[in-house]
Short mmCIF file of C-alpha atoms in Angstrom, two decimals:
data_model
loop_
_atom_site.label_atom_id
_atom_site.label_comp_id
_atom_site.label_asym_id
_atom_site.label_seq_id
_atom_site.Cartn_x
_atom_site.Cartn_y
_atom_site.Cartn_z
CA MET A 702 -118.14 -6.19 -23.19
CA SER A 703 -120.35 -2.66 -22.35
CA GLU A 704 -118.80 -0.18 -20.34
CA SER A 705 -122.00 -1.03 -17.99
CA ASN A 706 -121.17 -4.80 -17.71
CA LEU A 707 -116.97 -3.81 -16.89
CA MET A 708 -118.36 -1.74 -14.45
CA SER A 709 -120.61 -4.14 -13.06
CA LYS A 710 -117.55 -6.64 -13.04
CA SER A 711 -114.97 -4.19 -11.70
CA LEU A 712 -117.33 -3.33 -8.00
CA SER A 713 -117.16 -6.85 -6.97
CA LEU A 714 -113.36 -6.69 -7.38
CA ASP A 715 -110.78 -5.55 -5.21
CA LYS A 716 -108.68 -3.59 -7.46
CA PRO A 717 -110.95 -2.24 -10.72
CA PHE A 718 -109.16 -0.53 -13.16
CA LEU A 719 -108.41 3.04 -13.21
CA SER A 720 -107.55 4.85 -15.94
CA ASN A 721 -104.40 7.28 -15.26
CA ASN A 722 -106.58 10.28 -14.61
CA SER A 723 -108.46 8.55 -12.05
CA GLN A 724 -105.49 7.35 -10.42
CA ILE A 725 -103.91 10.68 -10.15
CA GLU A 726 -107.38 12.35 -8.63
CA ARG A 727 -106.96 9.33 -6.43
CA LEU A 728 -103.67 10.43 -4.95
CA ILE A 729 -104.74 14.00 -4.94
CA ARG A 730 -107.88 12.93 -2.58
CA ARG A 731 -105.46 11.05 -0.57
CA GLY A 732 -102.76 13.90 0.05
CA ILE A 733 -100.73 13.80 -2.59
CA SER A 734 -99.63 17.55 -3.96
CA ILE A 735 -99.88 17.87 -7.79
CA THR A 736 -100.61 20.50 -9.66
CA ASP A 737 -102.51 21.04 -12.95
CA GLU A 738 -99.37 21.88 -14.54
CA GLU A 739 -97.58 18.52 -12.94
CA LYS A 740 -100.53 16.28 -14.17
CA PRO A 741 -99.26 15.64 -17.39
CA ILE A 742 -95.48 14.73 -16.00
CA VAL A 743 -97.20 12.11 -13.79
CA GLU A 744 -99.59 10.47 -16.29
CA SER A 745 -96.04 10.20 -18.32
CA LEU A 746 -94.94 8.60 -15.43
CA ILE A 747 -97.59 6.61 -14.45
CA LYS A 748 -97.45 5.18 -18.16
CA GLU A 749 -94.11 4.30 -18.31
CA HIS A 750 -93.48 2.97 -15.15
CA GLY A 751 -97.02 1.99 -13.83
CA TYR A 752 -98.70 3.50 -10.38
CA TYR A 753 -97.85 0.15 -8.40
CA GLN A 754 -94.04 0.68 -9.27
CA ILE A 755 -94.15 4.09 -8.10
CA ILE A 756 -96.38 4.69 -5.42
CA ASN A 757 -97.43 1.24 -4.05
CA SER A 758 -93.51 0.60 -3.76
CA TYR A 759 -92.17 3.55 -2.83
CA GLY A 760 -94.95 5.61 -1.26
CA ALA A 761 -95.59 3.72 2.41
CA PRO A 762 -92.96 6.27 4.12
CA PHE A 763 -95.04 9.26 3.56
CA GLU A 764 -98.24 7.51 4.66
CA ILE A 765 -99.94 8.60 7.88
CA LYS A 766 -100.32 5.15 9.37
CA GLY A 767 -103.19 4.03 11.08
CA LYS A 768 -106.05 5.25 9.04
CA ASN A 769 -108.82 2.93 7.25
CA GLU A 770 -107.95 4.61 3.85
CA LYS A 771 -104.68 5.17 2.37
CA THR A 772 -103.76 8.88 3.56
CA TYR A 773 -100.54 10.61 3.24
CA LYS A 774 -98.66 13.40 4.90
CA GLU A 775 -99.34 17.03 4.78
CA ASN A 776 -97.12 18.73 2.16
CA VAL A 777 -96.15 14.95 0.32
CA SER A 778 -95.39 16.11 -3.29
CA PHE A 779 -95.89 13.17 -5.80
CA SER A 780 -91.85 14.19 -6.49
CA ASP A 781 -91.12 12.96 -3.03
CA ILE A 782 -92.61 9.84 -3.61
CA TYR A 783 -91.14 9.27 -7.55
CA GLY A 784 -87.98 10.57 -6.31
CA GLN A 785 -87.29 7.18 -4.07
CA PHE A 786 -87.85 5.58 -6.65
CA TYR A 787 -85.59 7.38 -9.12
CA LEU A 788 -82.84 6.38 -6.59
CA ASP A 789 -83.54 3.06 -6.36
CA ARG A 790 -83.37 2.23 -10.29
CA LYS A 791 -80.14 4.32 -10.28
CA LEU A 792 -78.74 2.22 -7.54
CA GLY A 793 -79.70 -0.73 -9.02
CA ARG A 794 -78.08 -0.15 -12.35
CA ILE A 795 -75.18 0.77 -10.41
CA ILE A 796 -74.67 -1.99 -8.23
CA LEU A 797 -76.04 -4.59 -11.37
CA ASN A 798 -73.10 -3.56 -13.11
CA TYR A 799 -70.79 -4.99 -10.59
CA ILE A 800 -72.59 -8.21 -9.64
CA LEU A 801 -72.42 -8.62 -13.58
CA ASP A 802 -68.45 -8.58 -13.72
CA ILE A 803 -68.24 -10.79 -10.31
CA GLU A 804 -70.67 -13.36 -11.71
CA GLU A 805 -68.40 -13.27 -15.23
CA HIS A 806 -65.39 -13.79 -13.30
CA PHE A 807 -67.04 -16.28 -10.97
CA SER A 808 -68.05 -18.36 -14.16
CA ASN A 809 -64.67 -18.04 -15.44
CA VAL A 810 -62.53 -19.47 -12.52
CA VAL A 811 -65.21 -22.35 -12.41
CA ALA A 812 -64.00 -22.92 -15.89
CA TYR A 813 -61.45 -22.93 -15.12
CA HIS A 814 -60.69 -25.26 -12.67
CA VAL A 815 -63.22 -27.73 -13.88
CA SER A 816 -61.18 -27.82 -17.89
CA ASP A 817 -57.89 -27.99 -15.45
CA ASN A 818 -59.61 -31.22 -13.58
CA PHE A 819 -61.76 -33.15 -15.98
CA GLY A 820 -60.71 -31.53 -19.06
CA VAL A 821 -62.37 -29.57 -21.98
CA ASN A 822 -64.50 -32.62 -23.46
CA ASN A 823 -68.67 -31.93 -23.58
CA TYR A 824 -69.26 -34.88 -25.64
CA LEU A 825 -70.30 -37.95 -23.04
CA THR A 826 -69.31 -41.44 -24.41
CA ASP A 827 -72.83 -42.47 -25.82
CA ASP A 828 -72.50 -39.49 -27.74
CA PRO A 829 -72.60 -39.67 -31.52
CA LYS A 830 -71.16 -36.87 -31.98
CA ASN A 831 -68.11 -37.54 -29.59
CA LYS A 832 -64.64 -37.95 -31.87
CA PHE A 833 -62.89 -38.61 -28.61
CA LYS A 834 -64.57 -41.86 -26.68
CA GLU A 835 -61.36 -42.63 -24.94
CA ILE A 836 -61.59 -38.67 -23.22
CA LYS A 837 -64.14 -38.82 -20.41
CA SER A 838 -66.46 -35.61 -20.51
CA TYR A 839 -66.21 -32.85 -18.11
CA LEU A 840 -70.38 -33.81 -17.40
CA ASP A 841 -69.58 -37.03 -16.52
CA GLU A 842 -71.66 -38.33 -13.69
CA SER A 843 -68.41 -39.85 -12.10
CA TYR A 844 -66.80 -36.60 -11.63
CA TYR A 845 -69.18 -35.73 -9.21
CA PRO A 846 -70.56 -38.60 -6.90
CA ASN A 847 -73.16 -38.32 -4.34
CA SER A 848 -74.54 -35.16 -6.12
CA GLY A 849 -77.68 -35.96 -8.39
CA ASN A 850 -77.40 -35.09 -11.63
CA SER A 851 -79.98 -32.69 -12.62
CA VAL A 852 -77.37 -29.72 -12.99
CA LEU A 853 -75.53 -32.35 -15.85
CA LYS A 854 -78.49 -32.97 -17.59
CA ASP A 855 -79.41 -29.09 -17.90
CA LEU A 856 -75.83 -28.29 -18.55
CA ASN A 857 -75.45 -30.96 -21.66
CA GLU A 858 -78.83 -30.14 -22.80
CA ILE A 859 -77.64 -26.28 -23.11
CA ALA A 860 -74.37 -27.76 -24.92
CA LEU A 861 -76.10 -30.13 -27.59
CA THR A 862 -78.98 -27.38 -28.83
CA GLU A 863 -78.22 -23.85 -27.25
CA GLN A 864 -78.74 -21.49 -30.23
CA LYS A 865 -76.93 -18.38 -29.00
CA ASN A 866 -73.28 -17.68 -29.51
CA PRO A 867 -70.48 -18.75 -28.69
CA THR A 868 -71.87 -22.15 -27.59
CA SER A 869 -73.59 -22.32 -31.15
CA TRP A 870 -70.86 -21.06 -32.87
CA TYR A 871 -68.64 -24.25 -31.43
CA ARG A 872 -71.28 -26.56 -31.66
CA ASN A 873 -70.79 -26.20 -35.22
CA LYS A 874 -67.52 -25.18 -36.00
CA ASN A 875 -65.42 -27.20 -33.63
CA ASN A 876 -65.07 -30.81 -32.13
CA HIS A 877 -66.08 -29.88 -28.42
CA ILE A 878 -67.49 -27.13 -26.46
CA PRO A 879 -64.51 -26.46 -23.30
CA PRO A 880 -66.25 -25.15 -20.00
CA TRP A 881 -65.34 -21.65 -20.62
CA ILE A 882 -67.47 -21.27 -23.73
CA LEU A 883 -70.40 -23.19 -22.32
CA LEU A 884 -70.69 -21.42 -19.09
CA MET A 885 -70.96 -17.97 -21.07
CA ASN A 886 -74.19 -19.61 -21.85
CA THR A 887 -75.59 -20.22 -18.31
CA THR A 888 -77.34 -18.53 -15.89
CA LEU A 889 -75.58 -17.63 -12.58
CA GLY A 890 -78.20 -19.83 -11.14
CA THR A 891 -77.14 -22.60 -12.68
CA THR A 892 -73.61 -21.79 -12.75
CA THR A 893 -74.13 -22.05 -8.64
CA ARG A 894 -75.59 -25.08 -9.09
CA TYR A 895 -73.03 -26.61 -11.11
CA TYR A 896 -70.40 -25.15 -8.70
CA LYS A 897 -72.39 -26.49 -5.40
CA ILE A 898 -71.67 -30.42 -6.86
CA LEU A 899 -67.80 -30.19 -7.86
CA PRO A 900 -65.28 -32.23 -5.68
CA SER A 901 -64.55 -30.27 -2.06
CA ASN A 902 -60.82 -29.64 -3.78
CA VAL A 903 -62.22 -28.07 -7.11
CA LYS A 904 -64.22 -25.75 -4.71
CA ALA A 905 -61.75 -24.65 -2.52
CA SER A 906 -59.44 -23.85 -5.94
CA ILE A 907 -62.09 -21.62 -7.26
CA ILE A 908 -62.67 -19.97 -3.55
CA ASP A 909 -58.56 -19.28 -3.34
CA ASP A 910 -59.07 -17.51 -6.64
CA MET A 911 -62.99 -15.86 -5.42
CA LEU A 912 -61.84 -14.48 -1.94
CA PRO A 913 -58.84 -12.27 -0.71
CA LYS A 914 -56.10 -13.82 0.62
CA ASN A 915 -56.80 -13.08 4.39
CA PHE A 916 -60.12 -15.15 3.92
CA SER A 917 -57.89 -18.65 3.76
CA SER A 918 -59.27 -22.12 6.13
CA ASP A 919 -56.31 -20.83 8.46
CA ASP A 920 -58.39 -17.42 8.74
CA PHE A 921 -61.81 -19.39 9.43
CA ASP A 922 -60.08 -21.21 12.04
CA ARG A 923 -58.51 -19.02 13.63
CA VAL A 924 -62.31 -16.52 13.68
CA ASN A 925 -63.71 -19.90 14.74
CA LYS A 926 -61.62 -20.25 17.77
CA GLN A 927 -61.90 -16.51 18.70
CA THR A 928 -65.69 -16.75 18.27
CA LYS A 929 -66.70 -20.11 19.35
CA LYS A 930 -69.42 -20.20 17.00
CA ARG A 931 -69.22 -23.45 15.05
CA ASN A 932 -67.70 -26.85 15.48
CA ALA A 933 -66.69 -27.23 12.15
CA PRO A 934 -63.19 -26.98 10.38
CA GLY A 935 -62.30 -23.63 8.67
CA SER A 936 -62.37 -25.15 5.07
CA GLN A 937 -65.89 -26.05 5.50
CA LEU A 938 -66.75 -22.43 6.91
CA ARG A 939 -65.19 -21.06 4.08
CA ALA A 940 -66.95 -22.62 1.85
CA GLN A 941 -70.54 -22.32 3.18
CA TYR A 942 -69.75 -18.34 3.62
CA PHE A 943 -68.64 -18.01 -0.14
CA PHE A 944 -71.73 -19.85 -1.43
CA LEU A 945 -74.13 -17.82 1.06
CA GLY A 946 -72.14 -15.14 -0.57
CA ILE A 947 -72.69 -16.04 -4.31
CA GLU A 948 -76.51 -16.59 -3.01
CA LEU A 949 -76.87 -13.43 -1.69
CA MET A 950 -75.61 -11.71 -4.85
CA ARG A 951 -77.97 -13.77 -7.10
CA ASN A 952 -81.00 -13.06 -5.13
CA PHE A 953 -80.01 -9.03 -5.27
CA ARG A 954 -79.12 -9.49 -9.02
CA ASN A 955 -82.55 -11.37 -9.65
CA CYS A 956 -84.82 -8.31 -7.72
CA THR A 957 -82.11 -5.73 -9.93
CA ALA A 958 -83.08 -7.46 -13.21
CA HIS A 959 -86.75 -7.66 -12.67
CA SER A 960 -87.32 -3.78 -11.80
CA SER A 961 -87.92 -4.83 -7.66
CA ARG A 962 -87.41 -2.28 -5.00
CA VAL A 963 -83.98 -2.79 -4.56
CA TYR A 964 -82.66 -0.68 -1.40
CA ALA A 965 -85.15 -2.52 0.88
CA TYR A 966 -84.75 -5.91 -0.52
CA LYS A 967 -83.62 -8.09 1.91
CA ILE A 968 -82.78 -12.23 1.77
CA ASN A 969 -84.19 -15.06 3.54
CA PHE A 970 -82.25 -14.27 7.06
CA ARG A 971 -81.69 -18.06 7.63
CA ASN A 972 -79.40 -17.40 4.77
CA LYS A 973 -77.31 -14.01 5.38
CA LEU A 974 -73.64 -13.48 4.93
CA PRO A 975 -72.19 -14.72 8.43
CA ALA A 976 -70.71 -12.61 10.84
CA SER A 977 -67.36 -13.68 10.24
CA THR A 978 -66.77 -10.86 7.51
CA LYS A 979 -66.15 -8.43 10.77
CA TYR A 980 -63.07 -10.83 12.08
CA LEU A 981 -61.52 -11.96 8.98
CA SER A 982 -61.01 -8.14 8.14
CA ASN A 983 -60.20 -7.84 11.69
CA MET A 984 -62.80 -4.21 11.63
CA LYS A 985 -65.05 -5.98 13.65
CA SER A 986 -67.66 -3.70 15.71
CA LYS A 987 -66.52 -0.88 12.90
CA LEU A 988 -68.26 -3.04 9.87
CA PHE A 989 -71.43 -3.63 12.22
CA SER A 990 -71.89 -4.08 15.74
CA ALA A 991 -73.82 -7.08 17.25
CA GLN A 992 -76.77 -5.49 17.33
CA GLU A 993 -77.00 -3.61 13.97
CA TYR A 994 -76.33 -7.36 12.55
CA TYR A 995 -78.80 -8.51 14.62
CA ASN A 996 -81.31 -6.55 12.99
CA GLY A 997 -79.87 -7.79 9.59
CA VAL A 998 -77.30 -4.87 8.82
CA GLY A 999 -74.23 -6.63 7.05
CA GLY A 1000 -76.10 -9.90 6.77
CA ASN A 1001 -79.13 -10.19 4.41
CA ASP A 1002 -79.42 -6.62 3.71
CA LEU A 1003 -78.15 -3.74 0.87
CA PHE A 1004 -75.26 -3.28 3.42
CA ALA A 1005 -74.20 -6.97 3.22
CA LEU A 1006 -74.18 -6.65 -0.54
CA PHE A 1007 -72.05 -3.64 -1.04
CA ILE A 1008 -69.53 -5.32 1.50
CA TRP A 1009 -69.39 -8.88 -0.89
CA ILE A 1010 -68.86 -7.29 -3.87
CA ILE A 1011 -66.47 -5.34 -2.12
CA ILE A 1012 -64.91 -8.68 -1.04
CA CYS A 1013 -65.86 -10.04 -4.09
CA SER A 1014 -63.80 -7.73 -6.48
CA PRO A 1015 -60.91 -9.50 -8.65
CA ASN A 1016 -58.67 -6.41 -7.11
CA LYS A 1017 -57.90 -3.23 -5.32
CA ASN A 1018 -58.85 -1.15 -8.01
CA ILE A 1019 -62.52 -2.38 -8.88
CA ALA A 1020 -63.19 -2.03 -5.39
CA LYS A 1021 -62.31 1.43 -5.13
CA ASP A 1022 -64.43 1.89 -8.34
CA PHE A 1023 -67.43 0.60 -6.67
CA ILE A 1024 -66.71 2.66 -3.35
CA ASN A 1025 -66.46 5.69 -6.08
CA SER A 1026 -69.77 5.07 -8.00
CA ILE A 1027 -71.49 4.41 -4.77
CA THR A 1028 -69.79 7.67 -3.08
CA THR A 1029 -71.21 9.71 -6.30
CA PHE A 1030 -74.62 8.55 -6.00
CA HIS A 1031 -74.78 9.35 -2.74
CA ARG A 1032 -73.80 12.87 -3.09
CA SER A 1033 -76.71 13.14 -5.92
CA ILE A 1034 -78.94 12.53 -3.04
CA VAL A 1035 -81.15 15.45 -2.38
CA GLU A 1036 -81.08 16.64 1.14
CA ASP A 1037 -85.14 15.89 1.91
CA ALA A 1038 -84.39 12.38 -0.03
CA LEU A 1039 -81.92 11.10 1.87
CA PRO A 1040 -82.76 10.36 5.85
CA ILE A 1041 -85.95 8.30 4.06
CA PHE A 1042 -83.38 6.71 1.58
CA LEU A 1043 -81.10 5.73 4.58
CA GLN A 1044 -84.21 4.25 6.60
CA GLU A 1045 -85.96 2.23 3.67
CA SER A 1046 -82.09 0.89 3.17
CA SER A 1047 -81.30 0.47 6.69
CA LEU A 1048 -77.93 1.30 5.87
CA PRO A 1049 -75.38 3.24 8.38
CA GLU A 1050 -74.93 6.81 8.53
CA ASN A 1051 -71.65 6.38 7.64
CA TYR A 1052 -71.65 3.33 5.60
CA LEU A 1053 -69.44 5.08 2.85
CA GLU A 1054 -66.52 4.77 5.57
CA ARG A 1055 -67.17 1.41 6.96
CA LEU A 1056 -66.63 0.16 3.40
CA GLU A 1057 -63.78 2.33 2.39
CA GLN A 1058 -62.06 0.87 5.65
CA LEU A 1059 -63.55 -2.61 4.55
CA MET A 1060 -61.42 -2.58 1.10
CA GLU A 1061 -58.42 -1.40 3.22
CA SER A 1062 -58.32 -4.29 5.18
CA LEU A 1063 -58.30 -6.83 2.72
CA ASP A 1064 -55.70 -8.34 0.89
CA TYR A 1065 -56.32 -8.50 -2.49
#
């Protein structure tokens, strides 16, 4: 297509193509300080990460509001905006490591209790590869009443066709694929869907292994009586709490894995982590106030994820390691960047102190 035709088509589009140099010049026109010496570095960063990922995702706190055309505040440099992008990416890598560890723990705990209750034979009765017709498959629908079978079909499909190891290796070398192997090749979303259809007694055993000892059904009953929030048994409230925590983590995992903006990410408020956390830990308003929670702090935001990682850590040493990693990250933030980081993330100024107190309150 000729340059003139391309230009005529671009004139009718909201977001026409701009070269990297044109994007840099537009930033300068809008008030961002970029020297001639800095232009090659800026161009390299835009090529690497994309204009949208840096400017559109992290530039808003530096804009002058109410202008028809986007304009930036006085003395704002490209480094100021890129600094927020860099902080967020750095934070994302830290939290993803701990999310993946909890995901692995969750998968192994689910597999353990499925094996303990339903056995290790994956093959359905009518499967020609089933050498043990008398042994019911752990994927048999009869184990999961009133559940629907879509996730069971998905798991069976993975068992029969997955090309990645270890499932593929087990299918070719052994006479069955036990749950702890099969779940190594499933996504967190699929594992969560599977967990959701498990019988209540199996779920309860899984939660026993995943949550601190002071997050028992009796503790949920106690908190419910104190707060008078819900007319439901503690076992049901605990199951709901755990599922919402896993979903919070899954949403942040996807956000991080897709290089989206992490520190300002919030899940749907209707799916927030219940406020019972502060009562179960006996921290009450020291963890978050009623007003903070109403504004989302500790419910559907980054602080809620931090809380969940500490609660779901397999032991205190891992929780302490997480807090140390976040503390090191926090101390690396330059003074000028910290106010915007706290503003965009909605983290309380003393969030590290609160997380430390939470960890000390838990009985791992």
